[in-house]
XYZ file of C-alpha atoms in Angstrom:
714
model
C 2.943 4.600 13.259
C 1.584 2.045 15.707
C 3.588 1.662 18.890
C 5.901 -1.305 18.356
C 5.603 -4.315 20.599
C 8.642 -6.061 22.036
C 10.021 -8.588 19.604
C 9.017 -12.141 20.402
C 8.763 -15.433 18.577
C 5.651 -15.487 16.425
C 3.943 -18.467 14.773
C 3.984 -16.632 11.471
C 4.243 -19.620 9.175
C 2.794 -22.663 10.927
C 3.637 -26.100 9.715
C 0.870 -27.968 7.888
C -1.211 -30.152 10.174
C -3.697 -32.911 9.651
C -7.020 -31.266 8.881
C -8.802 -33.788 11.021
C -6.668 -32.983 14.048
C -8.392 -30.343 16.118
C -5.971 -27.807 17.638
C -5.927 -27.478 21.408
C -7.646 -24.370 22.799
C -5.254 -21.537 23.587
C -5.367 -19.672 26.927
C -7.152 -16.856 25.079
C -9.742 -19.310 23.719
C -10.475 -20.583 27.227
C -10.768 -17.029 28.484
C -13.194 -16.150 25.678
C -15.376 -19.210 26.301
C -15.567 -18.431 30.015
C -16.372 -14.728 29.554
C -19.018 -15.124 26.828
C -20.831 -18.445 27.299
C -23.353 -19.249 24.597
C -22.379 -16.435 22.212
C -18.969 -17.647 21.031
C -18.080 -20.509 18.742
C -15.015 -22.181 17.316
C -14.709 -20.724 13.853
C -13.468 -23.865 12.135
C -16.634 -25.793 13.020
C -18.930 -23.948 10.616
C -17.649 -25.740 7.499
C -17.934 -29.046 9.326
C -21.693 -28.671 9.758
C -22.847 -26.580 6.817
C -22.983 -29.323 4.182
C -25.427 -28.441 1.407
C -27.676 -26.282 3.577
C -27.933 -22.797 2.086
C -28.284 -21.257 5.509
C -26.526 -18.053 6.601
C -23.278 -18.368 8.510
C -24.695 -16.405 11.421
C -27.468 -18.994 11.842
C -24.998 -21.889 11.847
C -22.777 -20.075 14.331
C -25.729 -19.407 16.583
C -26.585 -23.119 16.657
C -22.948 -24.030 17.290
C -22.853 -21.445 20.061
C -25.770 -23.238 21.716
C -24.470 -26.783 21.385
C -20.679 -26.638 20.897
C -19.400 -23.567 22.770
C -16.912 -25.473 24.912
C -13.296 -26.588 24.913
C -14.185 -30.212 25.669
C -13.598 -32.366 22.571
C -16.323 -34.885 23.434
C -18.892 -32.134 23.955
C -17.829 -30.415 20.726
C -18.234 -33.672 18.783
C -21.648 -34.247 20.343
C -22.656 -30.639 19.635
C -21.641 -30.882 15.972
C -23.715 -34.035 15.558
C -26.653 -32.321 17.260
C -26.446 -29.334 14.903
C -26.156 -31.642 11.892
C -29.219 -33.563 13.049
C -31.198 -30.347 13.513
C -30.297 -29.178 10.009
C -30.987 -32.590 8.465
C -34.378 -33.020 10.096
C -35.708 -29.487 10.185
C -34.009 -27.164 7.693
C -36.309 -26.419 4.742
C -34.622 -26.481 1.357
C -36.472 -24.186 -0.997
C -36.759 -26.926 -3.632
C -38.315 -29.357 -1.124
C -40.980 -27.045 0.273
C -43.888 -29.057 -1.164
C -42.484 -32.248 0.298
C -42.275 -30.608 3.733
C -45.794 -29.216 3.384
C -47.018 -32.742 2.643
C -45.086 -34.108 5.620
C -46.753 -31.573 7.921
C -50.172 -32.527 6.557
C -49.564 -36.262 7.005
C -48.029 -35.992 10.460
C -50.244 -33.157 11.610
C -47.251 -31.349 13.149
C -43.611 -30.801 12.228
C -40.763 -28.517 13.272
C -38.972 -26.489 10.584
C -36.019 -24.094 10.360
C -36.947 -21.179 8.159
C -36.803 -17.411 7.916
C -39.989 -15.922 9.328
C -41.207 -12.402 8.711
C -44.325 -10.842 10.200
C -46.680 -8.114 9.056
C -49.806 -6.583 10.557
C -53.109 -7.301 8.805
C -54.921 -4.127 9.804
C -58.225 -5.311 8.307
C -58.403 -8.299 10.659
C -56.248 -6.703 13.398
C -53.938 -9.703 13.560
C -50.273 -10.413 12.903
C -49.495 -12.795 10.055
C -46.281 -14.739 9.458
C -44.665 -15.645 6.155
C -42.190 -18.546 5.828
C -39.503 -17.802 3.242
C -38.422 -21.308 2.147
C -41.532 -23.256 3.157
C -43.617 -21.028 0.897
C -46.601 -20.474 3.186
C -47.987 -17.146 4.353
C -50.814 -15.504 6.282
C -50.155 -17.785 9.262
C -51.594 -16.106 12.341
C -49.041 -15.376 15.066
C -49.755 -14.123 18.571
C -49.150 -10.487 19.470
C -47.181 -11.528 22.545
C -44.720 -13.479 20.392
C -44.254 -10.449 18.148
C -43.688 -8.196 21.151
C -41.062 -10.619 22.483
C -39.238 -10.749 19.142
C -39.716 -7.379 17.370
C -37.107 -8.211 14.697
C -39.796 -10.386 13.098
C -41.323 -7.130 11.867
C -38.107 -5.710 10.373
C -36.963 -8.108 7.687
C -37.463 -11.428 9.394
C -35.690 -13.825 11.742
C -34.483 -17.393 11.294
C -36.474 -19.575 13.673
C -37.269 -23.134 14.673
C -41.034 -23.307 14.399
C -43.635 -25.927 15.187
C -46.200 -25.942 12.345
C -49.599 -27.615 12.687
C -51.911 -28.526 9.803
C -55.612 -28.083 10.667
C -57.948 -27.966 7.671
C -61.335 -26.531 8.646
C -63.226 -27.149 5.407
C -63.462 -23.433 4.648
C -61.442 -22.710 1.471
C -60.861 -19.155 2.693
C -59.305 -20.376 5.899
C -55.504 -20.862 6.074
C -54.908 -24.428 7.318
C -51.479 -23.711 8.788
C -51.177 -22.967 12.510
C -48.106 -21.790 14.401
C -47.682 -23.995 17.460
C -44.292 -22.694 18.647
C -41.559 -20.305 17.597
C -37.975 -20.092 18.845
C -35.595 -17.635 17.173
C -32.186 -19.077 16.308
C -30.767 -15.641 15.833
C -30.156 -13.298 18.704
C -33.460 -11.808 19.786
C -32.297 -9.955 22.907
C -29.022 -8.219 23.739
C -27.468 -7.229 27.068
C -24.984 -4.557 26.009
C -23.920 -3.813 29.587
C -22.710 -7.378 30.136
C -20.759 -7.200 26.866
C -19.037 -3.974 27.922
C -18.320 -5.339 31.393
C -16.848 -8.585 30.064
C -14.598 -6.573 27.723
C -12.689 -5.319 30.768
C -11.446 -8.854 31.460
C -9.274 -8.661 28.330
C -6.195 -6.642 27.490
C -6.439 -4.481 24.381
C -4.247 -6.907 22.426
C -6.397 -9.868 23.526
C -9.603 -8.040 22.622
C -8.360 -7.139 19.145
C -7.394 -10.796 18.631
C -10.895 -11.832 19.719
C -12.448 -9.492 17.136
C -10.097 -10.767 14.417
C -11.044 -14.364 15.276
C -14.710 -13.336 15.222
C -14.460 -12.298 11.568
C -12.789 -15.624 10.831
C -9.067 -14.874 10.705
C -6.082 -16.147 12.676
C -4.607 -13.120 14.490
C -1.157 -14.749 14.612
C -0.933 -14.157 10.851
C -1.248 -10.359 11.125
C 0.667 -7.502 12.728
C -0.911 -4.705 14.822
C -1.436 -2.433 11.808
C -3.002 -5.144 9.658
C -5.396 -6.043 12.473
C -6.561 -2.440 12.796
C -7.102 -2.187 9.041
C -9.274 -5.314 9.199
C -11.317 -3.676 11.963
C -11.771 -0.497 9.904
C -13.862 -2.665 7.565
C -16.325 -3.116 10.461
C -16.820 0.604 11.141
C -19.795 0.953 8.726
C -21.732 -1.433 10.992
C -20.984 0.501 14.179
C -21.022 4.088 12.857
C -23.986 5.785 11.188
C -23.572 7.362 7.751
C -19.941 6.313 7.415
C -18.490 6.497 3.891
C -15.681 4.031 3.188
C -13.757 3.077 0.051
C -11.371 0.157 -0.387
C -9.549 -0.506 -3.642
C -6.933 -3.212 -4.030
C -5.949 -6.488 -5.706
C -8.328 -9.414 -6.135
C -8.762 -12.093 -3.517
C -8.085 -10.066 -0.372
C -11.559 -10.422 1.173
C -12.792 -6.898 0.469
C -16.454 -7.831 0.061
C -16.659 -10.871 2.375
C -17.281 -8.840 5.500
C -20.307 -7.148 3.898
C -21.909 -10.318 2.510
C -21.493 -12.835 5.360
C -20.815 -10.911 8.524
C -24.065 -9.184 9.457
C -27.790 -9.562 8.774
C -27.897 -5.749 8.770
C -25.647 -5.303 5.737
C -26.474 -5.489 2.039
C -23.897 -6.197 -0.683
C -24.937 -5.275 -4.216
C -23.111 -5.132 -7.517
C -22.077 -1.640 -8.490
C -23.778 -2.032 -11.850
C -27.132 -2.914 -10.307
C -27.734 0.395 -8.531
C -30.588 2.705 -9.484
C -32.106 5.722 -7.742
C -35.386 3.916 -6.893
C -33.537 0.853 -5.594
C -31.103 2.806 -3.464
C -33.067 5.854 -2.316
C -36.747 6.230 -3.226
C -39.241 5.300 -5.911
C -41.139 8.536 -6.519
C -43.969 6.697 -8.282
C -44.745 4.305 -5.437
C -43.267 6.257 -2.547
C -41.335 3.154 -1.471
C -38.035 3.895 0.323
C -34.928 2.188 -1.053
C -32.103 0.241 0.545
C -30.686 3.110 2.612
C -33.892 3.149 4.619
C -33.712 -0.523 5.664
C -30.051 -1.455 6.042
C -27.265 -0.293 8.354
C -24.661 -0.730 5.639
C -25.000 -0.747 1.858
C -21.852 -2.003 0.124
C -21.183 -1.735 -3.606
C -19.161 -4.658 -4.893
C -17.109 -4.492 -8.100
C -17.375 -0.728 -7.916
C -14.181 -0.065 -9.844
C -13.922 -0.082 -13.623
C -13.143 2.935 -15.790
C -15.461 1.806 -18.558
C -18.481 1.418 -16.311
C -21.203 3.983 -16.734
C -23.214 5.471 -13.895
C -26.435 7.449 -13.825
C -25.489 11.090 -13.283
C -28.652 11.663 -11.270
C -27.705 8.781 -8.985
C -24.248 10.255 -8.413
C -25.736 13.655 -7.544
C -28.238 12.182 -5.075
C -25.514 10.010 -3.572
C -23.256 13.036 -3.057
C -26.038 14.873 -1.232
C -26.829 11.832 0.912
C -23.191 11.198 1.816
C -22.761 14.812 2.884
C -26.111 15.566 4.527
C -27.552 12.120 5.408
C -30.690 13.000 3.440
C -32.280 12.714 0.008
C -35.357 14.135 -1.664
C -38.656 12.541 -2.683
C -40.272 15.192 -4.808
C -40.738 18.160 -2.467
C -40.113 16.068 0.662
C -36.671 15.526 2.204
C -36.002 12.209 3.892
C -33.147 11.076 6.119
C -31.457 7.692 6.558
C -28.603 6.185 8.558
C -27.085 3.633 6.190
C -23.323 3.709 5.772
C -21.948 3.514 2.235
C -19.043 1.240 1.299
C -17.377 1.102 -2.127
C -15.058 -1.826 -2.872
C -13.340 -2.665 -6.126
C -10.282 -4.219 -7.717
C -7.233 -2.369 -8.965
C -5.431 -3.422 -12.136
C -2.169 -1.579 -11.506
C 0.415 -1.376 -8.748
C 0.574 1.529 -6.315
C 3.729 3.071 -7.877
C 2.111 2.863 -11.323
C -0.989 4.708 -10.091
C 1.092 7.332 -8.265
C 3.251 7.935 -11.317
C 0.501 8.037 -13.947
C -2.676 9.177 -12.211
C -3.935 8.749 -8.637
C -5.140 6.065 -6.246
C -8.758 6.562 -7.376
C -7.907 5.936 -11.041
C -9.952 2.709 -11.242
C -13.268 4.389 -10.426
C -15.836 5.036 -13.176
C -15.580 8.512 -14.656
C -18.756 9.768 -12.969
C -17.364 8.866 -9.547
C -13.873 10.171 -10.273
C -15.254 13.506 -9.162
C -13.669 15.646 -6.416
C -17.089 16.546 -4.991
C -17.959 12.866 -4.600
C -14.548 11.758 -3.338
C -14.360 14.544 -0.760
C -17.285 12.910 1.030
C -15.286 9.716 1.642
C -14.322 9.474 5.309
C -11.628 6.820 4.933
C -9.702 5.076 2.156
C -8.594 1.582 3.186
C -5.410 0.575 1.306
C -6.516 -2.757 -0.128
C -3.031 -3.426 -1.506
C -1.771 -3.944 2.067
C -3.939 -7.045 2.541
C -2.534 -10.425 1.607
C -4.519 -12.675 -0.712
C -6.564 -15.039 1.424
C -4.859 -18.375 2.117
C -6.012 -21.402 4.067
C -3.680 -20.851 7.013
C -5.134 -17.383 7.550
C -8.446 -18.775 8.786
C -9.001 -19.111 12.501
C -9.633 -22.276 14.473
C -10.014 -20.289 17.684
C -13.057 -18.945 19.472
C -14.872 -15.864 18.238
C -18.224 -14.211 18.709
C -21.211 -15.677 16.942
C -21.416 -13.120 14.157
C -25.098 -12.433 14.712
C -24.363 -11.552 18.337
C -21.509 -9.220 17.387
C -23.629 -7.668 14.636
C -26.330 -6.807 17.201
C -23.716 -5.364 19.551
C -22.343 -3.144 16.809
C -25.815 -2.052 15.805
C -26.582 -1.041 19.404
C -23.335 0.927 19.606
C -24.401 3.082 16.641
C -26.248 5.218 19.200
C -22.932 6.052 20.929
C -20.484 8.771 19.886
C -16.845 8.623 20.962
C -15.502 11.098 18.410
C -14.265 13.500 21.108
C -12.519 10.975 23.366
C -9.067 11.955 22.105
C -9.394 15.631 23.021
C -8.149 15.343 26.605
C -4.678 14.418 25.355
C -4.544 15.343 21.662
C -5.532 18.188 19.340
C -5.852 18.138 15.551
C -4.046 20.607 13.300
C -5.887 23.837 12.510
C -5.122 23.216 8.812
C -7.741 20.476 8.599
C -11.060 21.302 6.954
C -14.459 20.452 8.404
C -14.761 17.411 6.136
C -11.287 16.270 7.101
C -12.240 16.469 10.762
C -15.549 14.696 10.174
C -13.777 11.803 8.481
C -11.161 11.543 11.229
C -13.783 11.776 13.978
C -16.021 9.086 12.527
C -13.173 6.638 11.919
C -11.764 7.255 15.395
C -15.195 6.903 17.009
C -15.828 3.644 15.163
C -12.507 2.128 16.234
C -13.089 3.228 19.818
C -16.496 1.529 19.884
C -15.015 -1.646 18.438
C -11.965 -1.860 20.693
C -12.947 0.183 23.758
C -16.764 -0.017 23.972
C -16.735 1.621 27.421
C -15.108 4.707 25.893
C -12.103 4.444 28.222
C -8.587 3.990 26.822
C -5.044 5.020 27.669
C -3.379 7.893 25.762
C -1.110 5.362 24.030
C -4.095 3.309 22.867
C -5.929 6.435 21.707
C -2.828 7.588 19.825
C -2.699 4.368 17.754
C -6.364 4.698 16.731
C -6.104 8.413 16.011
C -3.168 7.844 13.660
C -5.117 5.244 11.673
C -8.069 7.669 11.452
C -5.835 10.511 10.275
C -4.103 8.301 7.720
C -7.393 7.037 6.263
C -8.620 10.580 5.597
C -5.183 11.820 4.479
C -5.118 9.177 1.742
C -8.368 10.672 0.402
C -7.256 14.292 0.687
C -3.830 13.791 -0.860
C -5.401 12.224 -3.951
C -7.948 15.041 -4.168
C -5.081 17.522 -4.336
C -3.778 15.577 -7.354
C -7.177 15.508 -9.050
C -8.355 19.056 -8.309
C -5.789 21.834 -8.681
C -7.978 24.221 -6.653
C -7.506 22.114 -3.521
C -4.551 22.843 -1.297
C -2.469 20.247 0.494
C -2.791 20.329 4.268
C -0.693 18.910 7.069
C -2.319 15.960 8.797
C -0.647 16.717 12.112
C -1.812 16.538 15.688
C -0.325 17.657 18.975
C 0.210 15.908 22.282
C 1.308 18.003 25.267
C 2.477 20.701 22.862
C 4.512 18.257 20.768
C 3.555 18.149 17.088
C 3.272 14.713 15.482
C 2.861 14.187 11.748
C 1.061 11.349 9.999
C 2.086 9.801 6.696
C 0.518 7.099 4.591
C 2.446 3.898 4.017
C 2.701 4.468 0.264
C 4.064 7.951 0.990
C 6.887 6.362 3.002
C 7.549 3.721 0.342
C 7.464 6.017 -2.701
C 8.070 9.601 -1.498
C 9.111 10.960 -4.904
C 6.136 9.455 -6.707
C 3.715 10.361 -3.929
C 4.755 14.004 -3.930
C 5.252 14.012 -7.717
C 8.885 15.062 -7.602
C 10.069 15.393 -11.210
C 13.568 15.340 -12.636
C 13.356 19.113 -12.931
C 12.489 19.360 -9.249
C 15.505 17.232 -8.391
C 17.914 19.231 -10.578
C 20.490 20.920 -8.410
C 19.988 18.532 -5.495
C 22.491 15.954 -4.388
C 22.666 12.784 -6.411
C 21.130 9.698 -4.879
C 24.633 8.215 -5.157
C 25.655 10.576 -2.348
C 22.785 9.603 -0.010
C 24.134 7.393 2.801
C 22.428 4.054 3.174
C 21.325 4.811 6.715
C 19.273 7.797 5.554
C 17.928 6.452 2.258
C 14.113 6.465 2.174
C 13.184 5.408 -1.323
C 13.435 1.640 -1.888
C 14.830 0.733 -5.291
C 14.820 -2.574 -7.125
C 18.488 -3.199 -7.837
C 21.153 -5.862 -7.662
C 23.427 -6.353 -4.689
C 26.363 -4.828 -6.552
C 24.299 -1.787 -7.541
C 23.168 -1.335 -3.953
C 26.781 -1.510 -2.875
C 27.897 1.034 -5.445
C 25.081 3.478 -4.662
C 25.270 3.314 -0.872
C 27.819 4.656 1.565
C 27.498 2.856 4.891
C 27.470 5.179 7.862
C 26.084 5.307 11.350
C 22.394 5.974 11.738
C 18.995 4.691 12.760
C 16.148 3.503 10.528
C 12.510 2.817 11.386
C 10.313 0.689 9.147
C 6.529 0.869 9.345
C 4.451 -2.294 9.359
C 3.183 -3.197 5.897
C 5.959 -1.487 3.921
C 7.759 -3.232 1.092
C 11.196 -2.665 -0.404
C 13.482 -4.003 2.347
C 16.196 -6.488 1.439
C 19.182 -7.847 3.305
C 21.274 -6.940 0.265
C 20.426 -3.253 0.471
C 20.283 -2.648 4.203
C 22.888 -5.125 5.520
C 25.097 -6.079 2.579
C 27.141 -2.844 2.246
C 28.202 -3.105 5.903
C 29.816 -6.493 5.271
C 32.617 -5.338 2.952
C 36.047 -6.382 4.170
C 34.684 -8.669 6.884
C 36.147 -12.115 7.399
C 34.216 -12.940 10.583
C 30.559 -12.100 11.143
C 28.841 -12.823 14.454
C 25.049 -13.087 14.385
C 23.071 -13.080 17.632
C 19.381 -13.937 17.282
C 17.516 -15.845 20.019
C 14.901 -17.243 17.682
C 16.275 -19.393 14.870
C 13.916 -22.307 15.470
C 11.023 -22.494 13.064
C 11.480 -23.269 9.346
C 10.822 -19.694 8.207
C 13.439 -18.424 10.693
C 16.012 -20.848 9.278
C 15.085 -19.563 5.802
C 15.772 -15.992 6.933
C 19.199 -17.035 8.194
C 20.018 -18.820 4.935
C 19.032 -15.679 3.018
C 21.442 -13.685 5.194
C 24.154 -16.210 4.267
C 23.339 -15.506 0.599
C 23.862 -11.783 1.195
C 27.131 -12.459 3.002
C 28.292 -14.523 0.028
C 27.513 -11.629 -2.329
C 29.246 -8.870 -0.361
C 32.349 -10.510 1.107
C 35.590 -11.333 -0.661
C 35.330 -14.772 -2.229
C 39.122 -15.094 -2.133
C 39.188 -14.856 1.684
C 38.101 -17.321 4.330
C 34.835 -16.035 5.815
C 33.391 -17.343 9.067
C 29.799 -16.770 10.211
C 28.987 -17.622 13.817
C 25.402 -17.791 15.056
C 24.439 -17.584 18.723
C 20.833 -18.564 19.376
C 18.585 -20.224 21.941
C 18.011 -23.948 21.948
C 14.365 -24.923 21.545
C 14.461 -27.538 24.308
C 10.740 -27.759 24.980
C 9.192 -26.574 21.703
C 7.741 -28.524 18.813
C 10.687 -27.493 16.595
C 13.468 -28.774 18.888
C 14.383 -31.744 16.671
C 14.173 -29.786 13.440
C 16.244 -26.869 14.778
C 19.488 -28.863 14.939
C 18.772 -30.455 11.577
C 18.182 -27.058 9.937
C 21.389 -25.572 11.347
C 23.412 -28.517 10.111
C 21.862 -28.114 6.647
C 22.825 -24.421 6.675
C 26.394 -25.416 7.649
C 26.599 -27.767 4.652
C 25.084 -25.343 2.165
C 27.221 -22.390 3.348
C 30.355 -24.322 2.493
C 29.340 -24.202 -1.196
C 30.046 -20.436 -1.098
C 33.276 -20.899 0.852
C 31.665 -19.724 4.101
C 32.415 -21.559 7.331
C 29.179 -21.561 9.352
C 29.330 -22.223 13.083
C 26.664 -22.049 15.762
C 26.284 -22.246 19.521
C 23.424 -22.045 22.003
C 23.002 -19.670 24.931
C 19.684 -19.501 26.765
C 20.261 -16.084 28.367
C 20.620 -13.945 25.235
C 18.116 -11.222 24.354
C 20.000 -8.909 21.989
C 19.725 -9.203 18.221
C 22.878 -8.030 16.476
C 25.221 -8.566 13.544
C 28.856 -7.715 14.322
C 31.718 -7.735 11.802
C 35.470 -7.796 12.375
C 35.640 -4.819 9.991
C 34.197 -2.587 12.697
C 30.426 -2.491 12.123
C 27.738 -3.462 14.577
C 24.135 -3.642 13.370
C 21.447 -3.622 16.055
C 18.366 -5.466 14.801
C 15.172 -4.662 16.693
C 13.465 -7.870 15.559
C 16.491 -9.843 14.528
C 16.162 -11.407 11.092
C 12.411 -11.899 11.559
C 11.276 -8.726 9.770
C 8.972 -10.154 7.089
C 5.259 -10.769 7.429
C 4.030 -14.282 6.594
C 3.451 -15.011 2.932
C 2.651 -17.914 0.656
C 5.774 -20.093 0.508
C 4.769 -21.854 -2.700
C 7.830 -21.959 -4.938
C 5.879 -20.106 -7.643
C 5.421 -17.088 -5.339
C 7.836 -14.329 -6.369
C 8.231 -13.251 -2.752
C 9.965 -16.510 -1.911
C 12.999 -15.425 -3.950
C 12.632 -11.638 -3.897
C 12.588 -10.063 -0.445
C 11.803 -6.694 -2.013
C 8.158 -7.681 -2.588
C 7.468 -8.932 0.943
C 5.503 -6.873 3.441
C 7.348 -5.970 6.623
C 6.650 -6.060 10.308
C 7.389 -2.906 12.262
C 11.065 -2.821 13.271
C 14.191 -0.701 13.657
C 17.849 -0.981 12.618
C 20.731 0.936 14.182
C 24.193 1.061 12.603
C 27.196 1.647 14.901
C 30.859 2.003 13.873
C 32.576 0.373 16.811
C 35.953 2.071 16.415
C 34.208 5.493 16.631
C 33.625 5.150 20.347
C 29.851 5.002 19.956
C 28.213 2.119 21.765
C 24.579 0.981 21.920
């Protein structure tokens, strides 16, 4: 469980704004621009300049970082026009290469934007350049230029080049001459300055910067969701890291591997062969694992898909030993392996009927293969991508961040937790390897200096343990010879256990508790509400009948589902005729919606033959953008509450901090976050979550129930 942050108002569901209106830079944006001049860019500008140019995002961001990395609107506008002009005048479209060649011949010289790769012609002892889109090759390039930009030799670099046409009359002579070359990708990296600048940011600010760098608005995600997004980056920063992510469609599983880095390769799962991935024994040519930092397999799931058994066997050996064979010779490589695919069933369905790997092809649904997975990212915890999730703030130019992560692959932080924490002795070597690699990757992403507080280390270690536990727990289901182990760790002699989110949501399904197992145990009807762990889909009246309100304390992990006001608040409202709600933040539209949903619950659980009064105490939004709408929303709630016979009153007090619900029947409910417990979601009226709280993901929060006439006080 990630350490909860103090509750505060969050812009979780921003109002729609004019797309042409540029948002003002936040204090964090200004801090980012000042700390990293020239290598950060406003993420919403890329679409504005891309047009029809089929040019990688990292190239566009590099250009924007050169011309529009500022918070001055006039300079940004000028920079965008400059980048557009550069693309219009110099970018080579593959279908127009002959036109550009003719233009160079007629003018004698012309500048182009193209991907340039260089090889050594050992017969002539010269370096020769090849232009990908322009379609010319064997252009001599100086050795000094190659030494200054060595990436030209390893796959190519996007450059602005001055090309000269000089026909000599000799048909064997190449008429093209390279007059100038300027890389428009990062060609040099100062890792020390990056690490030093990191210290100017708090951990929360730095995580937000990384989230903005991959294109998302951090305000739309909680601490856990942000860390899960960063786990997707670990294959770029950690050598030989094996990651799987299965989940619903449209959650951005493959985006990070196709657009984020020039060092990653995304291929369809059905297009993989042994020669393509590892080695062609006939030619001796090394496959993808020898050239890329990360090889990701898209659309990997699908029970009916067939896989080459030989490929699976070689892959298992590579994932375990970082090596593969070419005849009698054994070769090594450093590429991380990522497997992403879509699920067709819900988590409870998979837990009840099979396991969380059920969607994999039969050849990969193999304990020996799955045991080599270091981390399983729960794709079902990610929301489907929506427009408001994208960032308009400043983030790193992705090419710059990709080079930083590649440089950090040489660093190992897997032991940085050991001064304060120790893993359980139950864990196997492969369990420890998976935990260590995930933890090391997160440390390099968030704390590149290797220094972090015990609290910060604890949060990362728990995510690492959970990612490997999700793999191991499913292996125990699949292979009866494997034994379940406790994913515990100790801190100062205190043992701490780690659970997966789906284990907390569906404990009976997760641990495969059958009716026979439950025979002889207490009926769920006798389980008090305050200690109930298994969320159930049921009506308000059923929840009331099956729950006995009593004092207690509940903690809800970020990302869980299954919470409703009906189930966790409704039963405490019986017999009440006056209900006092204190919540400082009933300002924004989604907060007013939460309050109206509480009124619905009150209407269900109180006596309709009695006069019921609900009084809200909140803070007035005097200076905020929602000040006018706040009063209007509260008056609307007053009108609509009267339909159910509820008298709704409200007052303002600027000094309140507590969040409570108090009834005249003797119950006091302490709400850690107030009514604001749900993560943002699509508020389209066709979205089931708009009417069913049960299906919404939660923020991390607590509830404490106190019977006031018992003498217990908070």
